[in-house]
Amino acid sequence: MLRRLVPVLLTAAVVALGVAALVVRPATRTPEQTVDYVLLAGVPGLRWDDVDPQNTPTLWRMAEHGAIGSLSVRSARQPTCPVDGWQTLGAGNFAAWDGTVVAEQCPELDPTVERPDAISANLPDQRATVTYNQDRLRWGTMPGALAESVRCTVAVGPGAAVAAARPFGRVDRYAAELPPDPAELLSRCVLSIVDLGTVSGDDPAVRAAAARRADAILARVLAARPERSLVMVAGVADTDRSSRLHVAVADGPGWGRGWLTSRSTGRDGYLQLVDLAPTALAALGRPAPERLFIGQPAVVVDGRPADLPTAIAAPADADREARAQQQVAEWFFLLLAGLQCLLAVAVLPLLRRARRDAGPSGPAPVPRQVVATVEVLLIAAALAIPAALIADAVPWWRGEHAGVYFGLVTAVVLGLATAAVRLARAYQRTLWPLGSVAALAALVVGADVVTGARLQLNGVTGYSALEGGRYAGLGVVGLGVFIAGSLLSAAWLAQRVRRSWRPAVMVLVGVLGVIVVGSPYLGADAVGAVALTAGVSIAAAISTGGWLTLGRLAWAAIAGLAVTIGFVVMDLRQPLDQRGSLGRFLTAVGDGTSGLTVHRSGAANLAALAGSPLTVLALVGAVLVWFALLRPWGGLKRLFGIYPAMRGGMAGIPVATLIAGLLGGSALNVAGAAAALAVPMAALAALRVLDHATDRTMPATGSCPDDKPGSTPPTAGTDPAPDREVGAPQVSVTVCGGVDPAGGAATDSRASGATASASDGATTSASDGATAAASGGPRAKGSGGPRGQASGGVTATETGGAGTEASDGATASGSSAAERPAGAVESGPAQPSAEVPAG
């Protein structure tokens, strides 16, 4: 009865703790109406390196008294040229002016601005760009949505005209240049947008001159600003293909000294370009068009250093790190994919020859030095991504040769981690490398998430603020490594306890993982949490052995669905502009706009599938597992038979990673990151179980001290402990009472009826604790000799060179059919002689 209740208890535990882990962050207070006017001043290309008290004194003073941050200028085109940046500012969503491909430098900002009268202006190309964004792009952007949200808008300069134009092209108030006395112009409408010019190029003198001109215009704007006004200065675009982080400064009532942030980034000191439009409307107390705006209003948080140079150094350093990350991440993953592919090819012949020949003669085994070297390389390959994550704790990006410094730091960290695993006293145990590497990887990623994911932000194996996909929490690569590490380490721990306790261990470790991934205070990835819940449910359901039956699959599906429903219910209770991805999707389903969301996800999956080296890792890993490791000679099936909890963990990995990738819009990237950890460890574990696949033990000669008439006789078998040492002497284990030392039920030859005999070259297999007996064969010597020897110096007897295989901790020996009557069951003490004469 208790065994039947295990799935029910499992589901209840996963649902209760999983839903508790996914408690939505309390609603963030949006700024109340504190101003009567909003002035948005844009300077495409302006970075924090361009700001100093001598060259830009006005902006320096404004930053000293106001709130500052780093601005990510992502738009619908890469790079975000000035015209795209201005268009995105006015749309409140990712927009692009047209589909022109940018080679190196962005084209000059020169939109056609018609002047039908002395007050307003018209952009004749606006209708065409609206059609382009609506029909050709996947964001559903409406250029001019910001201007449509207020009654009147002032634009100064051609860039401001692009941002302030309504969808049909009209600009309410327009001036090509800032007039000598701009006070009257800036007070005509509640929203004014000013183009301060562009800062471009790599020449410091040229950039300084452009920044100085923009600062002079800003001084005139601040001198003429209306009372109770909010002024925001933003570097709204890039100027070439090298994407950078730009300046964001806000000054006005209620916008005092602090860091700028928004709910769309979830990271103090970071804003997106699409956040500026909802920020302006929120400051004016106007409702934002939720269906059109993808950004969130900015808020001010404490924690900024009092010293302005120190405060500015942080976003400037983040810009340098983000730029270096883009250059280094590409070759790192290409190199990792290439090396893992070569390692997969190199391990194939070792798998073919890893299993020792049970006969007196056979091919020479692979030298131990070669096997040991490949094992170390497999460990290093699995730890490459965690080592690269730790390397971001060192400011390698500040050097002149950032890529070289990153490589050196990563190599040192990887060497130390590999040595720690290899030199451990428990290294010779079969599952130690797999379990320790998986636990180490999960701990590295989990510790980073718990401490604020500082290593993943702009990290080589993390996410870039320049791409705008994520600014906080758990990234795609980290999610894949964490899923694989959590499930494998949970299986490793579960294998060390009694069979009945294995699902509980899997659930306990899995729930901790769901908390790390899904909590909005930590990983903030609801889709990843739901995916991990599904993987944990599958792993726990089959961790005790047996197949994934329909009943087990049903309970696993119910657990994952229940967690999803629980999170969605809580998410839908949040304000509309503060819902998570699942809540926003269901809201879109309700109002009939879900097709756009599906289109976005599909397009993101296609882009990730075609342009990421992690896709190669996922595909190569799948090929190696399916066509090699799962073959009869591959060893993985044997590993699963001996250690059923490991089968559960490895079965949950593809389930979780594929769900997370497809629903999260990253295709096979999550699976590729998981494969970088799981596949090398699976190959290493397969090598080890194949290495002692022909180990032999002697039947037990003793009896249990509490034997009673009619009780189950003792059974001899190999040590079923999950961490048997490779090459260690295999001793006889007397199992009493039908319970094995690892916690599972032992089955002897009489209980199962599985006693088998082998003769005349036949091969007989016994499993699940069954004893197969054969005698009369040639002598088998102790370990360290040629292939076909039995480890530990125990005598293994066979007939006519017969090979007898025992799996799942079974004991195998041999007996000649001519020496016992047909149908007889052999039992009794083993021959004490170390040598058995033939015939």
Tab-separated table of C-alpha atoms in Angstrom, residues 511-746:
chain	number	residue	atom	x	y	z
A	511	VAL	CA	12.427	21.177	-5.242
A	512	LEU	CA	15.531	23.085	-4.160
A	513	GLY	CA	16.413	23.420	-7.834
A	514	VAL	CA	12.910	24.647	-8.707
A	515	ILE	CA	13.201	27.295	-5.996
A	516	VAL	CA	16.507	28.534	-7.385
A	517	VAL	CA	15.244	28.582	-10.970
A	518	GLY	CA	11.706	29.857	-10.550
A	519	SER	CA	11.704	32.180	-7.571
A	520	PRO	CA	11.366	35.792	-8.772
A	521	TYR	CA	13.879	36.734	-6.110
A	522	LEU	CA	16.495	34.335	-7.568
A	523	GLY	CA	16.424	32.779	-11.043
A	524	ALA	CA	13.186	34.473	-12.119
A	525	ASP	CA	12.588	31.896	-14.863
A	526	ALA	CA	9.046	30.525	-14.548
A	527	VAL	CA	9.325	28.501	-17.754
A	528	GLY	CA	12.557	26.934	-16.553
A	529	ALA	CA	10.971	26.080	-13.212
A	530	VAL	CA	8.047	24.342	-14.898
A	531	ALA	CA	10.456	22.434	-17.153
A	532	LEU	CA	12.622	21.361	-14.223
A	533	THR	CA	9.520	20.215	-12.360
A	534	ALA	CA	8.658	17.924	-15.262
A	535	GLY	CA	12.201	16.541	-15.331
A	536	VAL	CA	12.247	15.937	-11.576
A	537	SER	CA	8.893	14.165	-11.710
A	538	ILE	CA	10.095	11.822	-14.450
A	539	ALA	CA	13.371	11.155	-12.632
A	540	ALA	CA	11.695	10.423	-9.313
A	541	ALA	CA	9.099	8.173	-10.906
A	542	ILE	CA	11.693	5.738	-12.280
A	543	SER	CA	14.444	6.184	-9.705
A	544	THR	CA	13.547	2.893	-7.998
A	545	GLY	CA	13.868	0.881	-11.204
A	546	GLY	CA	11.434	-0.397	-13.758
A	547	TRP	CA	10.014	1.303	-16.795
A	548	LEU	CA	8.206	4.589	-17.252
A	549	THR	CA	4.715	3.173	-17.199
A	550	LEU	CA	1.616	5.109	-18.131
A	551	GLY	CA	0.776	5.506	-14.461
A	552	ARG	CA	4.148	6.987	-13.615
A	553	LEU	CA	4.029	9.231	-16.666
A	554	ALA	CA	0.570	10.418	-15.658
A	555	TRP	CA	1.703	11.366	-12.149
A	556	ALA	CA	4.742	13.185	-13.552
A	557	ALA	CA	2.557	15.112	-15.993
A	558	ILE	CA	0.072	15.995	-13.250
A	559	ALA	CA	2.871	17.332	-11.049
A	560	GLY	CA	4.282	19.560	-13.797
A	561	LEU	CA	0.832	20.762	-14.829
A	562	ALA	CA	-0.143	21.535	-11.246
A	563	VAL	CA	2.953	23.673	-10.690
A	564	THR	CA	2.258	25.504	-13.936
A	565	ILE	CA	-1.361	26.179	-13.016
A	566	GLY	CA	-0.388	27.337	-9.537
A	567	PHE	CA	2.105	29.827	-10.896
A	568	VAL	CA	-0.274	31.103	-13.572
A	569	VAL	CA	-3.060	31.675	-11.043
A	570	MET	CA	-0.772	33.785	-8.860
A	571	ASP	CA	0.674	35.568	-11.881
A	572	LEU	CA	-2.749	36.551	-13.183
A	573	ARG	CA	-3.495	38.219	-9.854
A	574	GLN	CA	-0.717	40.735	-10.484
A	575	PRO	CA	-1.256	44.086	-12.240
A	576	LEU	CA	-1.292	43.805	-16.003
A	577	ASP	CA	2.050	45.558	-16.488
A	578	GLN	CA	3.767	43.397	-13.866
A	579	ARG	CA	2.812	39.890	-14.978
A	580	GLY	CA	5.310	37.250	-15.942
A	581	SER	CA	5.661	35.503	-19.290
A	582	LEU	CA	2.998	32.854	-18.621
A	583	GLY	CA	0.513	35.405	-17.304
A	584	ARG	CA	1.086	37.720	-20.274
A	585	PHE	CA	0.599	34.832	-22.698
A	586	LEU	CA	-2.737	33.818	-21.165
A	587	THR	CA	-3.793	37.453	-21.173
A	588	ALA	CA	-2.960	37.583	-24.874
A	589	VAL	CA	-5.011	34.427	-25.419
A	590	GLY	CA	-7.945	36.115	-23.715
A	591	ASP	CA	-7.819	39.272	-25.834
A	592	GLY	CA	-7.055	37.472	-29.105
A	593	THR	CA	-3.455	38.582	-29.592
A	594	SER	CA	-1.753	35.288	-28.696
A	595	GLY	CA	-0.805	34.674	-32.324
A	596	LEU	CA	1.772	37.446	-32.073
A	597	THR	CA	3.277	35.845	-28.967
A	598	VAL	CA	3.492	32.459	-30.675
A	599	HIS	CA	5.066	34.114	-33.701
A	600	ARG	CA	7.678	35.793	-31.524
A	601	SER	CA	8.522	32.515	-29.781
A	602	GLY	CA	8.756	30.633	-33.061
A	603	ALA	CA	10.989	33.245	-34.636
A	604	ALA	CA	13.219	33.282	-31.548
A	605	ASN	CA	13.505	29.473	-31.657
A	606	LEU	CA	14.500	29.511	-35.315
A	607	ALA	CA	17.098	32.213	-34.741
A	608	ALA	CA	18.566	30.348	-31.760
A	609	LEU	CA	18.546	27.034	-33.617
A	610	ALA	CA	20.475	28.327	-36.602
A	611	GLY	CA	22.999	30.625	-34.993
A	612	SER	CA	24.318	28.965	-31.830
A	613	PRO	CA	27.203	26.522	-31.291
A	614	LEU	CA	25.157	25.051	-28.445
A	615	THR	CA	22.892	23.525	-31.087
A	616	VAL	CA	25.894	21.555	-32.318
A	617	LEU	CA	26.629	20.373	-28.790
A	618	ALA	CA	23.032	19.196	-28.353
A	619	LEU	CA	22.979	17.320	-31.653
A	620	VAL	CA	26.418	15.737	-31.209
A	621	GLY	CA	25.509	14.696	-27.679
A	622	ALA	CA	22.268	13.101	-28.865
A	623	VAL	CA	24.111	11.218	-31.621
A	624	LEU	CA	26.780	9.944	-29.216
A	625	VAL	CA	24.192	8.762	-26.685
A	626	TRP	CA	21.848	7.128	-29.163
A	627	PHE	CA	24.305	5.524	-31.569
A	628	ALA	CA	27.080	4.681	-29.116
A	629	LEU	CA	26.340	4.819	-25.407
A	630	LEU	CA	22.960	3.111	-25.703
A	631	ARG	CA	24.288	0.330	-27.907
A	632	PRO	CA	24.946	-3.075	-26.302
A	633	TRP	CA	28.661	-2.274	-26.267
A	634	GLY	CA	28.156	1.335	-25.130
A	635	GLY	CA	27.735	0.684	-21.422
A	636	LEU	CA	24.932	3.131	-20.693
A	637	LYS	CA	22.260	0.436	-20.544
A	638	ARG	CA	24.419	-1.487	-18.114
A	639	LEU	CA	24.884	1.657	-16.048
A	640	PHE	CA	21.122	2.132	-15.925
A	641	GLY	CA	20.589	-1.497	-14.910
A	642	ILE	CA	23.061	-1.359	-12.051
A	643	TYR	CA	22.149	2.163	-10.917
A	644	PRO	CA	18.445	2.812	-11.703
A	645	ALA	CA	18.486	6.218	-10.037
A	646	MET	CA	21.030	7.383	-12.622
A	647	ARG	CA	18.661	6.317	-15.368
A	648	GLY	CA	15.977	8.488	-13.798
A	649	GLY	CA	18.270	11.513	-13.613
A	650	MET	CA	19.466	11.176	-17.186
A	651	ALA	CA	15.934	10.613	-18.461
A	652	GLY	CA	14.760	13.822	-16.809
A	653	ILE	CA	17.474	15.960	-18.445
A	654	PRO	CA	16.191	15.851	-22.060
A	655	VAL	CA	12.598	16.261	-20.883
A	656	ALA	CA	13.392	19.388	-18.866
A	657	THR	CA	15.802	20.997	-21.313
A	658	LEU	CA	13.606	20.519	-24.378
A	659	ILE	CA	10.588	21.984	-22.599
A	660	ALA	CA	12.630	24.934	-21.333
A	661	GLY	CA	14.167	25.581	-24.739
A	662	LEU	CA	11.007	25.392	-26.811
A	663	LEU	CA	8.788	27.378	-24.441
A	664	GLY	CA	11.530	29.886	-23.661
A	665	GLY	CA	12.382	30.625	-27.294
A	666	SER	CA	15.969	29.322	-27.107
A	667	ALA	CA	15.476	26.121	-29.145
A	668	LEU	CA	18.277	23.639	-28.353
A	669	ASN	CA	20.504	26.057	-26.468
A	670	VAL	CA	19.388	24.818	-23.050
A	671	ALA	CA	19.818	21.212	-24.174
A	672	GLY	CA	23.258	22.018	-25.604
A	673	ALA	CA	24.459	23.534	-22.338
A	674	ALA	CA	23.144	20.500	-20.449
A	675	ALA	CA	24.798	18.139	-22.938
A	676	ALA	CA	28.154	19.837	-22.373
A	677	LEU	CA	27.969	18.556	-18.788
A	678	ALA	CA	25.914	15.368	-18.990
A	679	VAL	CA	27.317	13.638	-22.083
A	680	PRO	CA	31.012	13.573	-20.997
A	681	MET	CA	29.969	12.294	-17.574
A	682	ALA	CA	27.732	9.624	-19.120
A	683	ALA	CA	30.631	8.472	-21.295
A	684	LEU	CA	32.975	8.317	-18.294
A	685	ALA	CA	30.489	6.341	-16.208
A	686	ALA	CA	29.900	3.958	-19.115
A	687	LEU	CA	33.634	3.355	-19.426
A	688	ARG	CA	33.807	2.471	-15.759
A	689	VAL	CA	30.935	0.008	-15.662
A	690	LEU	CA	32.262	-1.678	-18.797
A	691	ASP	CA	35.687	-1.915	-17.224
A	692	HIS	CA	34.368	-4.185	-14.452
A	693	ALA	CA	31.575	-5.806	-16.484
A	694	THR	CA	33.246	-9.265	-16.177
A	695	ASP	CA	34.105	-9.072	-12.485
A	696	ARG	CA	33.485	-12.391	-10.738
A	697	THR	CA	32.884	-13.358	-7.110
A	698	MET	CA	32.671	-16.647	-5.237
A	699	PRO	CA	29.401	-17.919	-3.793
A	700	ALA	CA	29.094	-17.344	-0.060
A	701	THR	CA	30.117	-20.148	2.239
A	702	GLY	CA	28.804	-18.761	5.474
A	703	SER	CA	25.319	-18.626	6.842
A	704	CYS	CA	23.352	-15.958	8.581
A	705	PRO	CA	23.571	-16.091	12.331
A	706	ASP	CA	19.813	-15.844	12.674
A	707	ASP	CA	18.924	-18.454	10.059
A	708	LYS	CA	15.788	-20.370	10.929
A	709	PRO	CA	14.230	-23.389	9.326
A	710	GLY	CA	12.421	-22.327	6.179
A	711	SER	CA	14.079	-18.949	6.013
A	712	THR	CA	15.508	-17.581	2.796
A	713	PRO	CA	19.080	-18.819	2.353
A	714	PRO	CA	21.904	-16.338	1.955
A	715	THR	CA	22.796	-15.148	-1.510
A	716	ALA	CA	26.251	-14.295	-2.743
A	717	GLY	CA	26.764	-11.394	-5.081
A	718	THR	CA	29.023	-8.564	-6.007
A	719	ASP	CA	28.964	-5.536	-3.793
A	720	PRO	CA	25.886	-3.559	-4.929
A	721	ALA	CA	27.083	-0.373	-3.313
A	722	PRO	CA	26.795	2.459	-5.812
A	723	ASP	CA	30.394	3.581	-5.502
A	724	ARG	CA	32.372	0.413	-5.984
A	725	GLU	CA	36.002	1.198	-6.706
A	726	VAL	CA	37.224	0.591	-10.215
A	727	GLY	CA	39.630	-2.333	-10.273
A	728	ALA	CA	39.115	-3.045	-6.567
A	729	PRO	CA	38.937	-6.674	-5.363
A	730	GLN	CA	35.416	-8.004	-5.641
A	731	VAL	CA	34.496	-9.772	-2.428
A	732	SER	CA	31.662	-12.111	-1.635
A	733	VAL	CA	28.734	-10.437	0.111
A	734	THR	CA	26.362	-12.552	2.119
A	735	VAL	CA	22.880	-11.090	1.967
A	736	CYS	CA	20.525	-12.186	4.692
A	737	GLY	CA	16.810	-11.750	4.930
A	738	GLY	CA	16.415	-10.949	1.249
A	739	VAL	CA	17.709	-7.363	1.633
A	740	ASP	CA	20.804	-6.128	-0.156
A	741	PRO	CA	23.276	-3.743	1.484
A	742	ALA	CA	22.200	-0.903	-0.791
A	743	GLY	CA	18.663	-1.011	0.432
A	744	GLY	CA	17.085	-3.031	-2.364
A	745	ALA	CA	15.568	-6.476	-2.044
A	746	ALA	CA	17.963	-9.286	-2.849
